[in-house]
mmCIF file of C-alpha atoms and ligand atoms in Angstrom:
data_model
loop_
_atom_site.group_PDB
_atom_site.id
_atom_site.type_symbol
_atom_site.label_atom_id
_atom_site.label_comp_id
_atom_site.label_asym_id
_atom_site.label_seq_id
_atom_site.Cartn_x
_atom_site.Cartn_y
_atom_site.Cartn_z
ATOM 1 C CA GLN I 76 0.000 0.000 0.000
ATOM 2 C CA ALA I 77 2.880 2.294 0.845
ATOM 3 C CA ARG I 78 4.313 1.543 -2.585
ATOM 4 C CA ALA I 79 1.114 2.440 -4.321
ATOM 5 C CA ALA I 80 1.009 5.647 -2.353
ATOM 6 C CA GLY I 81 4.629 6.215 -3.300
ATOM 7 C CA ARG I 82 3.829 5.808 -6.982
ATOM 8 C CA GLY I 83 0.970 8.240 -6.600
ATOM 9 C CA LEU I 84 3.325 10.733 -5.081
ATOM 10 C CA TRP I 85 5.803 10.197 -7.880
ATOM 11 C CA ARG I 86 3.140 11.032 -10.448
ATOM 12 C CA LEU I 87 2.278 14.053 -8.417
ATOM 13 C CA PHE I 88 5.834 15.297 -8.100
ATOM 14 C CA GLN I 89 7.251 14.372 -11.482
ATOM 15 C CA PRO I 90 6.208 17.539 -13.317
ATOM 16 C CA GLU I 91 7.541 19.550 -10.423
ATOM 17 C CA MET I 92 10.858 17.745 -10.555
ATOM 18 C CA GLU I 93 11.159 18.320 -14.261
ATOM 19 C CA ALA I 94 10.546 21.980 -13.680
ATOM 20 C CA GLY I 95 13.250 21.819 -11.002
ATOM 21 C CA ILE I 96 15.743 20.304 -13.431
ATOM 22 C CA ARG I 97 14.905 22.928 -16.042
ATOM 23 C CA GLN I 98 15.406 25.652 -13.458
ATOM 24 C CA ARG I 99 18.753 24.215 -12.455
ATOM 25 C CA ARG I 100 19.946 24.106 -16.069
ATOM 26 C CA GLN I 101 18.873 27.670 -16.540
ATOM 27 C CA LEU I 102 20.651 28.714 -13.357
ATOM 28 C CA GLU I 103 23.796 26.937 -14.521
ATOM 29 C CA THR I 104 23.718 28.780 -17.844
ATOM 30 C CA GLU I 105 23.169 32.055 -16.031
ATOM 31 C CA LEU I 106 26.056 31.375 -13.678
ATOM 32 C CA ARG I 107 28.419 30.695 -16.572
ATOM 33 C CA SER I 108 27.614 34.003 -18.198
ATOM 34 C CA ALA I 109 27.700 35.751 -14.809
ATOM 35 C CA LEU I 110 31.301 34.617 -14.422
ATOM 36 C CA ALA I 111 32.171 35.932 -17.844
ATOM 37 C CA ALA I 112 30.311 39.189 -17.223
ATOM 38 C CA GLU I 113 31.880 39.577 -13.768
ATOM 39 C CA GLN I 114 28.574 39.896 -11.982
ATOM 40 C CA PHE I 115 30.080 38.764 -8.685
ATOM 41 C CA GLU I 116 31.056 41.050 -5.854
ATOM 42 C CA VAL I 117 32.953 40.510 -2.646
ATOM 43 C CA PHE I 118 31.381 41.836 0.552
ATOM 44 C CA TYR I 119 33.298 42.182 3.816
ATOM 45 C CA GLN I 120 32.139 41.499 7.361
ATOM 46 C CA PRO I 121 34.139 42.736 10.388
ATOM 47 C CA LEU I 122 35.906 40.361 12.799
ATOM 48 C CA VAL I 123 36.669 41.928 16.172
ATOM 49 C CA GLU I 124 38.959 41.154 19.095
ATOM 50 C CA ALA I 125 36.711 39.918 21.902
ATOM 51 C CA ARG I 126 38.672 41.604 24.691
ATOM 52 C CA THR I 127 39.041 45.099 23.212
ATOM 53 C CA LEU I 128 36.371 45.019 20.475
ATOM 54 C CA ALA I 129 38.993 46.478 18.151
ATOM 55 C CA LEU I 130 38.713 45.524 14.513
ATOM 56 C CA ALA I 131 40.822 42.429 13.719
ATOM 57 C CA GLY I 132 39.980 42.032 10.046
ATOM 58 C CA PHE I 133 37.216 41.051 7.644
ATOM 59 C CA GLU I 134 35.706 37.910 6.176
ATOM 60 C CA ALA I 135 35.174 37.995 2.423
ATOM 61 C CA LEU I 136 31.678 36.824 1.450
ATOM 62 C CA VAL I 137 30.731 36.592 -2.197
ATOM 63 C CA ARG I 138 27.496 37.970 -3.683
ATOM 64 C CA TRP I 139 26.008 37.643 -7.122
ATOM 65 C CA ARG I 140 24.652 40.900 -8.483
ATOM 66 C CA HIS I 141 21.982 39.408 -10.710
ATOM 67 C CA PRO I 142 20.670 41.814 -13.354
ATOM 68 C CA GLY I 143 17.040 40.937 -12.576
ATOM 69 C CA ARG I 144 17.044 39.502 -9.081
ATOM 70 C CA GLY I 145 19.406 41.921 -7.345
ATOM 71 C CA LEU I 146 21.894 40.640 -4.780
ATOM 72 C CA VAL I 147 21.835 36.862 -4.516
ATOM 73 C CA PRO I 148 23.387 35.306 -1.376
ATOM 74 C CA PRO I 149 26.005 32.549 -1.768
ATOM 75 C CA GLY I 150 23.765 29.850 -0.305
ATOM 76 C CA GLU I 151 21.669 30.082 -3.474
ATOM 77 C CA PHE I 152 24.448 29.503 -5.994
ATOM 78 C CA ILE I 153 27.578 28.045 -4.348
ATOM 79 C CA PRO I 154 26.177 24.467 -4.178
ATOM 80 C CA LEU I 155 25.472 24.455 -7.923
ATOM 81 C CA LEU I 156 28.882 25.988 -8.670
ATOM 82 C CA GLU I 157 30.431 23.162 -6.649
ATOM 83 C CA GLU I 158 28.493 20.492 -8.529
ATOM 84 C CA THR I 159 29.411 21.909 -11.915
ATOM 85 C CA GLY I 160 33.058 22.637 -11.135
ATOM 86 C CA LEU I 161 32.501 26.349 -11.739
ATOM 87 C CA ILE I 162 33.527 26.991 -8.124
ATOM 88 C CA GLY I 163 37.150 26.746 -9.295
ATOM 89 C CA PRO I 164 37.091 29.900 -11.460
ATOM 90 C CA LEU I 165 34.842 31.780 -9.009
ATOM 91 C CA GLY I 166 37.054 30.793 -6.063
ATOM 92 C CA SER I 167 40.170 32.033 -7.860
ATOM 93 C CA TRP I 168 38.460 35.293 -8.673
ATOM 94 C CA VAL I 169 37.282 35.844 -5.080
ATOM 95 C CA LEU I 170 40.754 35.082 -3.750
ATOM 96 C CA ALA I 171 42.496 37.520 -6.083
ATOM 97 C CA ARG I 172 39.868 40.235 -5.628
ATOM 98 C CA ALA I 173 39.843 39.959 -1.817
ATOM 99 C CA CYS I 174 43.654 39.920 -1.541
ATOM 100 C CA ALA I 175 43.880 43.016 -3.725
ATOM 101 C CA ASP I 176 41.227 44.777 -1.604
ATOM 102 C CA ALA I 177 42.860 43.777 1.696
ATOM 103 C CA ALA I 178 46.242 45.026 0.528
ATOM 104 C CA GLY I 179 44.769 48.525 0.842
ATOM 105 C CA TRP I 180 43.886 48.082 4.532
ATOM 106 C CA PRO I 181 46.146 48.844 7.511
ATOM 107 C CA ALA I 182 48.707 46.045 7.878
ATOM 108 C CA HIS I 183 47.399 44.774 11.229
ATOM 109 C CA LEU I 184 44.065 43.750 9.658
ATOM 110 C CA ARG I 185 43.558 40.212 8.424
ATOM 111 C CA LEU I 186 41.500 38.817 5.571
ATOM 112 C CA ALA I 187 39.485 35.609 5.844
ATOM 113 C CA VAL I 188 38.452 33.810 2.651
ATOM 114 C CA ASN I 189 36.186 30.759 2.431
ATOM 115 C CA LEU I 190 37.337 27.748 0.453
ATOM 116 C CA SER I 191 35.047 25.140 -1.004
ATOM 117 C CA PRO I 192 36.029 21.484 -0.417
ATOM 118 C CA VAL I 193 36.310 21.190 -4.187
ATOM 119 C CA GLN I 194 39.069 23.831 -4.230
ATOM 120 C CA VAL I 195 41.057 22.072 -1.502
ATOM 121 C CA LEU I 196 41.011 18.835 -3.503
ATOM 122 C CA ASN I 197 43.017 20.507 -6.223
ATOM 123 C CA ALA I 198 46.774 20.723 -5.631
ATOM 124 C CA ARG I 199 46.918 23.785 -7.900
ATOM 125 C CA LEU I 200 45.284 25.758 -5.098
ATOM 126 C CA VAL I 201 48.639 26.279 -3.365
ATOM 127 C CA GLN I 202 50.103 28.014 -6.385
ATOM 128 C CA GLU I 203 46.917 30.003 -6.860
ATOM 129 C CA VAL I 204 47.032 31.309 -3.293
ATOM 130 C CA ALA I 205 50.722 32.163 -3.620
ATOM 131 C CA GLN I 206 49.994 34.055 -6.836
ATOM 132 C CA ALA I 207 47.038 35.936 -5.356
ATOM 133 C CA LEU I 208 49.201 37.052 -2.419
ATOM 134 C CA ALA I 209 52.172 38.033 -4.567
ATOM 135 C CA GLY I 210 49.955 39.771 -7.116
ATOM 136 C CA ALA I 211 48.307 41.850 -4.407
ATOM 137 C CA GLY I 212 51.434 42.350 -2.330
ATOM 138 C CA LEU I 213 49.658 40.931 0.717
ATOM 139 C CA ALA I 214 51.732 39.240 3.450
ATOM 140 C CA PRO I 215 50.723 35.548 3.750
ATOM 141 C CA GLN I 216 50.348 35.960 7.529
ATOM 142 C CA ARG I 217 47.409 38.294 6.901
ATOM 143 C CA LEU I 218 45.410 35.678 5.014
ATOM 144 C CA GLU I 219 43.183 33.154 6.764
ATOM 145 C CA LEU I 220 41.595 30.417 4.709
ATOM 146 C CA GLU I 221 38.363 28.995 6.107
ATOM 147 C CA ILE I 222 37.445 25.389 5.487
ATOM 148 C CA THR I 223 34.614 23.290 6.869
ATOM 149 C CA GLU I 224 34.755 19.831 8.338
ATOM 150 C CA THR I 225 33.493 18.332 5.091
ATOM 151 C CA VAL I 226 36.918 19.076 3.626
ATOM 152 C CA LEU I 227 38.526 16.627 6.035
ATOM 153 C CA LEU I 228 35.655 14.189 5.688
ATOM 154 C CA GLN I 229 37.131 13.441 2.276
ATOM 155 C CA ASP I 230 40.029 11.862 4.206
ATOM 156 C CA ASN I 231 42.272 12.539 1.346
ATOM 157 C CA GLU I 232 46.055 12.744 1.218
ATOM 158 C CA VAL I 233 45.840 15.490 -1.414
ATOM 159 C CA THR I 234 43.723 17.624 0.917
ATOM 160 C CA LEU I 235 46.085 17.228 3.855
ATOM 161 C CA GLY I 236 49.074 17.949 1.628
ATOM 162 C CA VAL I 237 47.415 21.084 0.257
ATOM 163 C CA LEU I 238 46.614 22.348 3.759
ATOM 164 C CA ARG I 239 50.170 21.677 4.965
ATOM 165 C CA ARG I 240 51.696 23.475 2.004
ATOM 166 C CA LEU I 241 49.379 26.442 2.515
ATOM 167 C CA HIS I 242 50.568 26.524 6.116
ATOM 168 C CA GLU I 243 54.154 26.480 4.944
ATOM 169 C CA LEU I 244 53.412 29.559 2.831
ATOM 170 C CA GLY I 245 52.590 31.303 6.106
ATOM 171 C CA VAL I 246 48.838 31.378 5.509
ATOM 172 C CA ARG I 247 46.543 30.636 8.484
ATOM 173 C CA ILE I 248 43.877 27.949 8.348
ATOM 174 C CA SER I 249 40.550 28.207 10.195
ATOM 175 C CA MET I 250 37.928 25.550 10.790
ATOM 176 C CA ASP I 251 34.604 27.156 9.888
ATOM 177 C CA ASP I 252 31.166 26.247 11.269
ATOM 178 C CA PHE I 253 32.734 24.179 14.044
ATOM 179 C CA GLY I 254 30.327 21.805 15.736
ATOM 180 C CA THR I 255 27.957 21.254 12.841
ATOM 181 C CA GLY I 256 29.693 18.299 11.191
ATOM 182 C CA TYR I 257 30.801 14.892 12.491
ATOM 183 C CA SER I 258 33.614 13.927 14.865
ATOM 184 C CA SER I 259 35.070 17.393 14.878
ATOM 185 C CA LEU I 260 37.626 16.446 17.489
ATOM 186 C CA SER I 261 39.430 13.915 15.335
ATOM 187 C CA TYR I 262 39.770 16.525 12.590
ATOM 188 C CA LEU I 263 41.311 18.981 14.992
ATOM 189 C CA ARG I 264 44.001 16.409 15.625
ATOM 190 C CA ARG I 265 44.591 15.555 12.001
ATOM 191 C CA PHE I 266 45.415 19.082 10.987
ATOM 192 C CA PRO I 267 46.928 21.941 13.014
ATOM 193 C CA PHE I 268 44.292 24.639 12.597
ATOM 194 C CA ASP I 269 45.088 28.176 13.704
ATOM 195 C CA LYS I 270 41.514 29.087 14.507
ATOM 196 C CA ILE I 271 38.192 27.498 15.335
ATOM 197 C CA LYS I 272 35.049 29.349 14.285
ATOM 198 C CA VAL I 273 32.191 28.193 16.509
ATOM 199 C CA ASP I 274 29.052 27.886 14.418
ATOM 200 C CA GLN I 275 26.304 30.480 14.786
ATOM 201 C CA SER I 276 23.809 27.843 15.874
ATOM 202 C CA PHE I 277 25.565 27.720 19.273
ATOM 203 C CA VAL I 278 25.448 31.497 19.577
ATOM 204 C CA HIS I 279 21.926 32.316 18.351
ATOM 205 C CA THR I 280 20.254 30.352 21.132
ATOM 206 C CA LEU I 281 22.142 32.321 23.825
ATOM 207 C CA PRO I 282 21.165 33.351 26.445
ATOM 208 C CA ARG I 283 17.831 31.514 26.240
ATOM 209 C CA ASP I 284 19.558 28.165 26.038
ATOM 210 C CA ARG I 285 21.957 28.173 28.977
ATOM 211 C CA GLY I 286 23.004 24.697 27.801
ATOM 212 C CA GLY I 287 24.916 26.356 24.992
ATOM 213 C CA ILE I 288 27.323 27.928 27.466
ATOM 214 C CA PRO I 289 29.123 24.737 28.559
ATOM 215 C CA ILE I 290 29.678 23.943 24.892
ATOM 216 C CA ILE I 291 31.235 27.338 24.200
ATOM 217 C CA ARG I 292 33.333 26.927 27.347
ATOM 218 C CA ALA I 293 34.532 23.503 26.226
ATOM 219 C CA VAL I 294 35.537 24.803 22.800
ATOM 220 C CA THR I 295 37.450 27.790 24.176
ATOM 221 C CA GLY I 296 39.226 25.380 26.575
ATOM 222 C CA LEU I 297 40.048 23.129 23.658
ATOM 223 C CA GLY I 298 41.355 26.080 21.680
ATOM 224 C CA ARG I 299 43.594 27.192 24.532
ATOM 225 C CA ALA I 300 44.924 23.669 25.033
ATOM 226 C CA LEU I 301 45.643 23.211 21.338
ATOM 227 C CA GLY I 302 46.968 26.722 20.724
ATOM 228 C CA MET I 303 44.113 27.711 18.418
ATOM 229 C CA ARG I 304 42.196 30.964 18.547
ATOM 230 C CA VAL I 305 38.447 30.648 19.007
ATOM 231 C CA LEU I 306 35.996 32.918 17.207
ATOM 232 C CA ALA I 307 32.244 32.915 17.798
ATOM 233 C CA GLU I 308 30.063 33.571 14.739
ATOM 234 C CA GLY I 309 26.607 35.093 14.552
ATOM 235 C CA VAL I 310 26.806 37.503 17.509
ATOM 236 C CA GLU I 311 23.696 39.674 17.303
ATOM 237 C CA THR I 312 23.119 40.999 20.819
ATOM 238 C CA VAL I 313 25.128 42.639 23.557
ATOM 239 C CA GLU I 314 24.041 39.864 25.916
ATOM 240 C CA GLN I 315 25.517 37.220 23.606
ATOM 241 C CA MET I 316 28.685 39.256 23.278
ATOM 242 C CA GLU I 317 29.078 39.439 27.035
ATOM 243 C CA ILE I 318 28.640 35.704 27.530
ATOM 244 C CA LEU I 319 31.132 34.926 24.783
ATOM 245 C CA ARG I 320 33.732 37.307 26.191
ATOM 246 C CA GLU I 321 33.279 35.810 29.639
ATOM 247 C CA GLU I 322 33.718 32.319 28.280
ATOM 248 C CA GLY I 323 37.042 33.271 26.766
ATOM 249 C CA CYS I 324 36.390 33.597 23.033
ATOM 250 C CA ASP I 325 39.275 35.396 21.318
ATOM 251 C CA GLU I 326 37.316 36.921 18.447
ATOM 252 C CA LEU I 327 33.708 37.745 17.631
ATOM 253 C CA GLN I 328 31.772 38.164 14.399
ATOM 254 C CA GLY I 329 28.148 39.027 13.795
ATOM 255 C CA PHE I 330 25.572 41.637 12.905
ATOM 256 C CA LEU I 331 26.225 43.400 16.241
ATOM 257 C CA PHE I 332 29.612 44.484 14.873
ATOM 258 C CA GLY I 333 28.605 44.847 11.253
ATOM 259 C CA ARG I 334 26.894 43.114 8.375
ATOM 260 C CA PRO I 335 28.697 41.983 5.249
ATOM 261 C CA ALA I 336 29.025 45.129 3.123
ATOM 262 C CA PRO I 337 30.825 46.386 0.007
ATOM 263 C CA LEU I 338 34.481 47.407 0.125
ATOM 264 C CA CYS I 339 33.709 51.115 0.473
ATOM 265 C CA GLU I 340 31.793 50.425 3.678
ATOM 266 C CA ALA I 341 34.671 48.341 4.999
ATOM 267 C CA ALA I 342 36.799 51.440 4.559
ATOM 268 C CA GLU I 343 34.350 53.370 6.761
ATOM 269 C CA VAL I 344 34.453 50.618 9.390
ATOM 270 C CA ILE I 345 38.257 50.868 9.375
ATOM 271 C CA ALA I 346 38.162 54.646 9.724
ATOM 272 C CA ARG I 347 35.755 54.453 12.674
ATOM 273 C CA ASP I 348 37.896 51.774 14.313
ATOM 274 C CA LEU I 349 41.030 53.883 13.918
ATOM 275 C CA ALA I 350 39.090 56.761 15.502
ATOM 276 C CA GLY I 351 38.538 54.553 18.543
ATOM 277 C CA GLU I 352 34.873 53.698 18.037
ATOM 278 C CA ARG I 353 33.893 50.247 19.318
ATOM 279 C CA PRO I 354 30.574 48.974 17.939
ATOM 280 C CA GLY I 355 28.592 47.085 20.548
ATOM 281 C CA ALA I 356 30.815 48.272 23.371
ATOM 282 C CA ALA I 357 28.440 50.860 24.800
ATOM 283 C CA GLY I 358 25.775 48.228 25.115
ATOM 284 C CA GLN I 359 23.489 50.556 23.207
ATOM 285 C CA CYS I 360 24.307 49.638 19.663
ATOM 286 C CA PRO I 361 21.290 47.832 18.246
ATOM 287 C CA VAL I 362 21.634 45.496 15.308
ATOM 288 C CA PRO I 363 21.935 47.923 12.394
ATOM 289 C CA ALA I 364 19.222 48.019 9.794
ATOM 290 C CA PRO I 365 19.849 45.416 7.109
ATOM 291 C CA ALA I 366 21.866 46.712 4.193
ATOM 292 C CA PRO I 367 20.133 45.817 0.928
ATOM 293 C CA GLY I 368 20.795 42.145 0.215
ATOM 294 C CA ALA I 369 23.316 41.709 3.024
HETATM 295 P P1 LIG U 279 30.211 31.298 6.556
HETATM 296 O O1 LIG U 279 31.587 31.245 6.013
HETATM 297 O O2 LIG U 279 29.960 30.567 7.820
HETATM 298 O O3 LIG U 279 29.871 32.846 6.683
HETATM 299 C C1 LIG U 279 29.090 33.424 7.680
HETATM 300 C C2 LIG U 279 27.658 33.625 7.215
HETATM 301 O O4 LIG U 279 26.893 34.035 8.330
HETATM 302 C C3 LIG U 279 27.490 34.732 6.177
HETATM 303 O O5 LIG U 279 26.398 34.401 5.344
HETATM 304 C C4 LIG U 279 27.128 35.931 7.050
HETATM 305 O O6 LIG U 279 26.391 36.914 6.365
HETATM 306 C C5 LIG U 279 26.274 35.275 8.092
HETATM 307 N N1 LIG U 279 26.277 36.017 9.347
HETATM 308 C C6 LIG U 279 27.296 36.697 9.910
HETATM 309 N N2 LIG U 279 26.946 37.241 11.084
HETATM 310 C C7 LIG U 279 25.652 36.910 11.278
HETATM 311 C C8 LIG U 279 24.707 37.199 12.322
HETATM 312 O O7 LIG U 279 24.980 37.876 13.316
HETATM 313 N N3 LIG U 279 23.455 36.671 12.178
HETATM 314 C C9 LIG U 279 23.110 35.914 11.095
HETATM 315 N N4 LIG U 279 21.861 35.456 11.034
HETATM 316 N N5 LIG U 279 23.968 35.629 10.101
HETATM 317 C C10 LIG U 279 25.216 36.124 10.189
HETATM 318 P P2 LIG U 279 26.510 34.478 3.755
HETATM 319 O O8 LIG U 279 27.298 35.670 3.348
HETATM 320 O O9 LIG U 279 25.134 34.300 3.205
HETATM 321 O O10 LIG U 279 27.368 33.209 3.401
HETATM 322 C C11 LIG U 279 26.902 31.914 3.625
HETATM 323 C C12 LIG U 279 27.967 30.875 3.372
HETATM 324 O O11 LIG U 279 28.341 30.856 2.001
HETATM 325 C C13 LIG U 279 29.269 31.154 4.124
HETATM 326 O O12 LIG U 279 29.150 30.753 5.470
HETATM 327 C C14 LIG U 279 30.230 30.309 3.327
HETATM 328 O O13 LIG U 279 30.157 28.961 3.723
HETATM 329 C C15 LIG U 279 29.673 30.432 1.914
HETATM 330 N N6 LIG U 279 30.478 31.418 1.167
HETATM 331 C C16 LIG U 279 30.386 32.773 1.146
HETATM 332 N N7 LIG U 279 31.304 33.313 0.322
HETATM 333 C C17 LIG U 279 32.022 32.278 -0.193
HETATM 334 C C18 LIG U 279 33.117 32.178 -1.118
HETATM 335 O O14 LIG U 279 33.678 33.160 -1.613
HETATM 336 N N8 LIG U 279 33.546 30.914 -1.401
HETATM 337 C C19 LIG U 279 32.988 29.804 -0.860
HETATM 338 N N9 LIG U 279 33.471 28.575 -1.201
HETATM 339 N N10 LIG U 279 31.962 29.844 0.024
HETATM 340 C C20 LIG U 279 31.487 31.079 0.348
HETATM 341 MG MG1 LIG U 280 33.392 31.453 6.695
HETATM 342 MG MG1 LIG U 281 30.857 30.004 9.421
HETATM 343 MG MG1 LIG U 282 28.315 28.913 7.533
#
């Protein structure tokens, strides 16, 4: 009976699925021409020192400026780029663009760039990173590459070799979205990360979910023991900020300190930081109004 019902469902969903496949093909075609037409933009979101709330750097987050749909967030096109292999060219472009932008910032500020697992599987990445740095004149120590646990899930010698060689270049490696994948602890042992980025899901539920606090505390303890910095993502309220500082996070990131924004706005953030302003510090800074598409 379940099977019959299943077949009924299939009939019901088939036209929808075909429409889905058509949509995907269309999106793929659009993405190819978007690459050629350079419709992508890099936005920057502030990272701050937890203790002083001084600006520590920015994370580069890509956006697609679609001629009809406006700003499209990466969650809507990165998966398809990964499936089609187009993430390679986009990733190279983001890396070069972001390094060139960051080279114009004060030298104490760092740049974080996300890498797709697909990029880390390709040994050419090392050369690409070296070229992006040299081309921009950016010191390797200022670049942090963010990877997720899925990269190490591949359990691949190429991946580990690529990460080690990137480290040898002087580039820092961060584990992004920590706590959302599987057996995170074994991955922390397999590769010497410089930073752990605690996933937003552990931060958003604070302070409602007091159970999140022991987890944050455990991760900051782990970071201290292993010599890795710990950053908490998704900080939206002063209350969350205070808990995270108390629990010993080294860096914070979230709408409380700034949304991802175009390069020109990053320049304003830098100017305000140099003038001694500390967003969120007064305890009166509400989450700023959303920038269009951010
Ligand atoms: P991620 O690397 O974990 O980046 C953080 C995401 O959280 C960003 O979403 C950022 O806008 C959002 N975020 C930051 N603070 C807050 C907050 O306080 N509250 C909330 N609700 N959200 C916050 P975004 O820009 O949509 O990016 C999503 C994901 O797309 C990124 O997650 C990253 O995995 C991927 N991504 C972005 N740019 C690139 C890229 O150039 N290459 C690759 N491979 N992936 C990228
Ligand atoms: Mg990231
Ligand atoms: Mg993250
Ligand atoms: Mg994420």
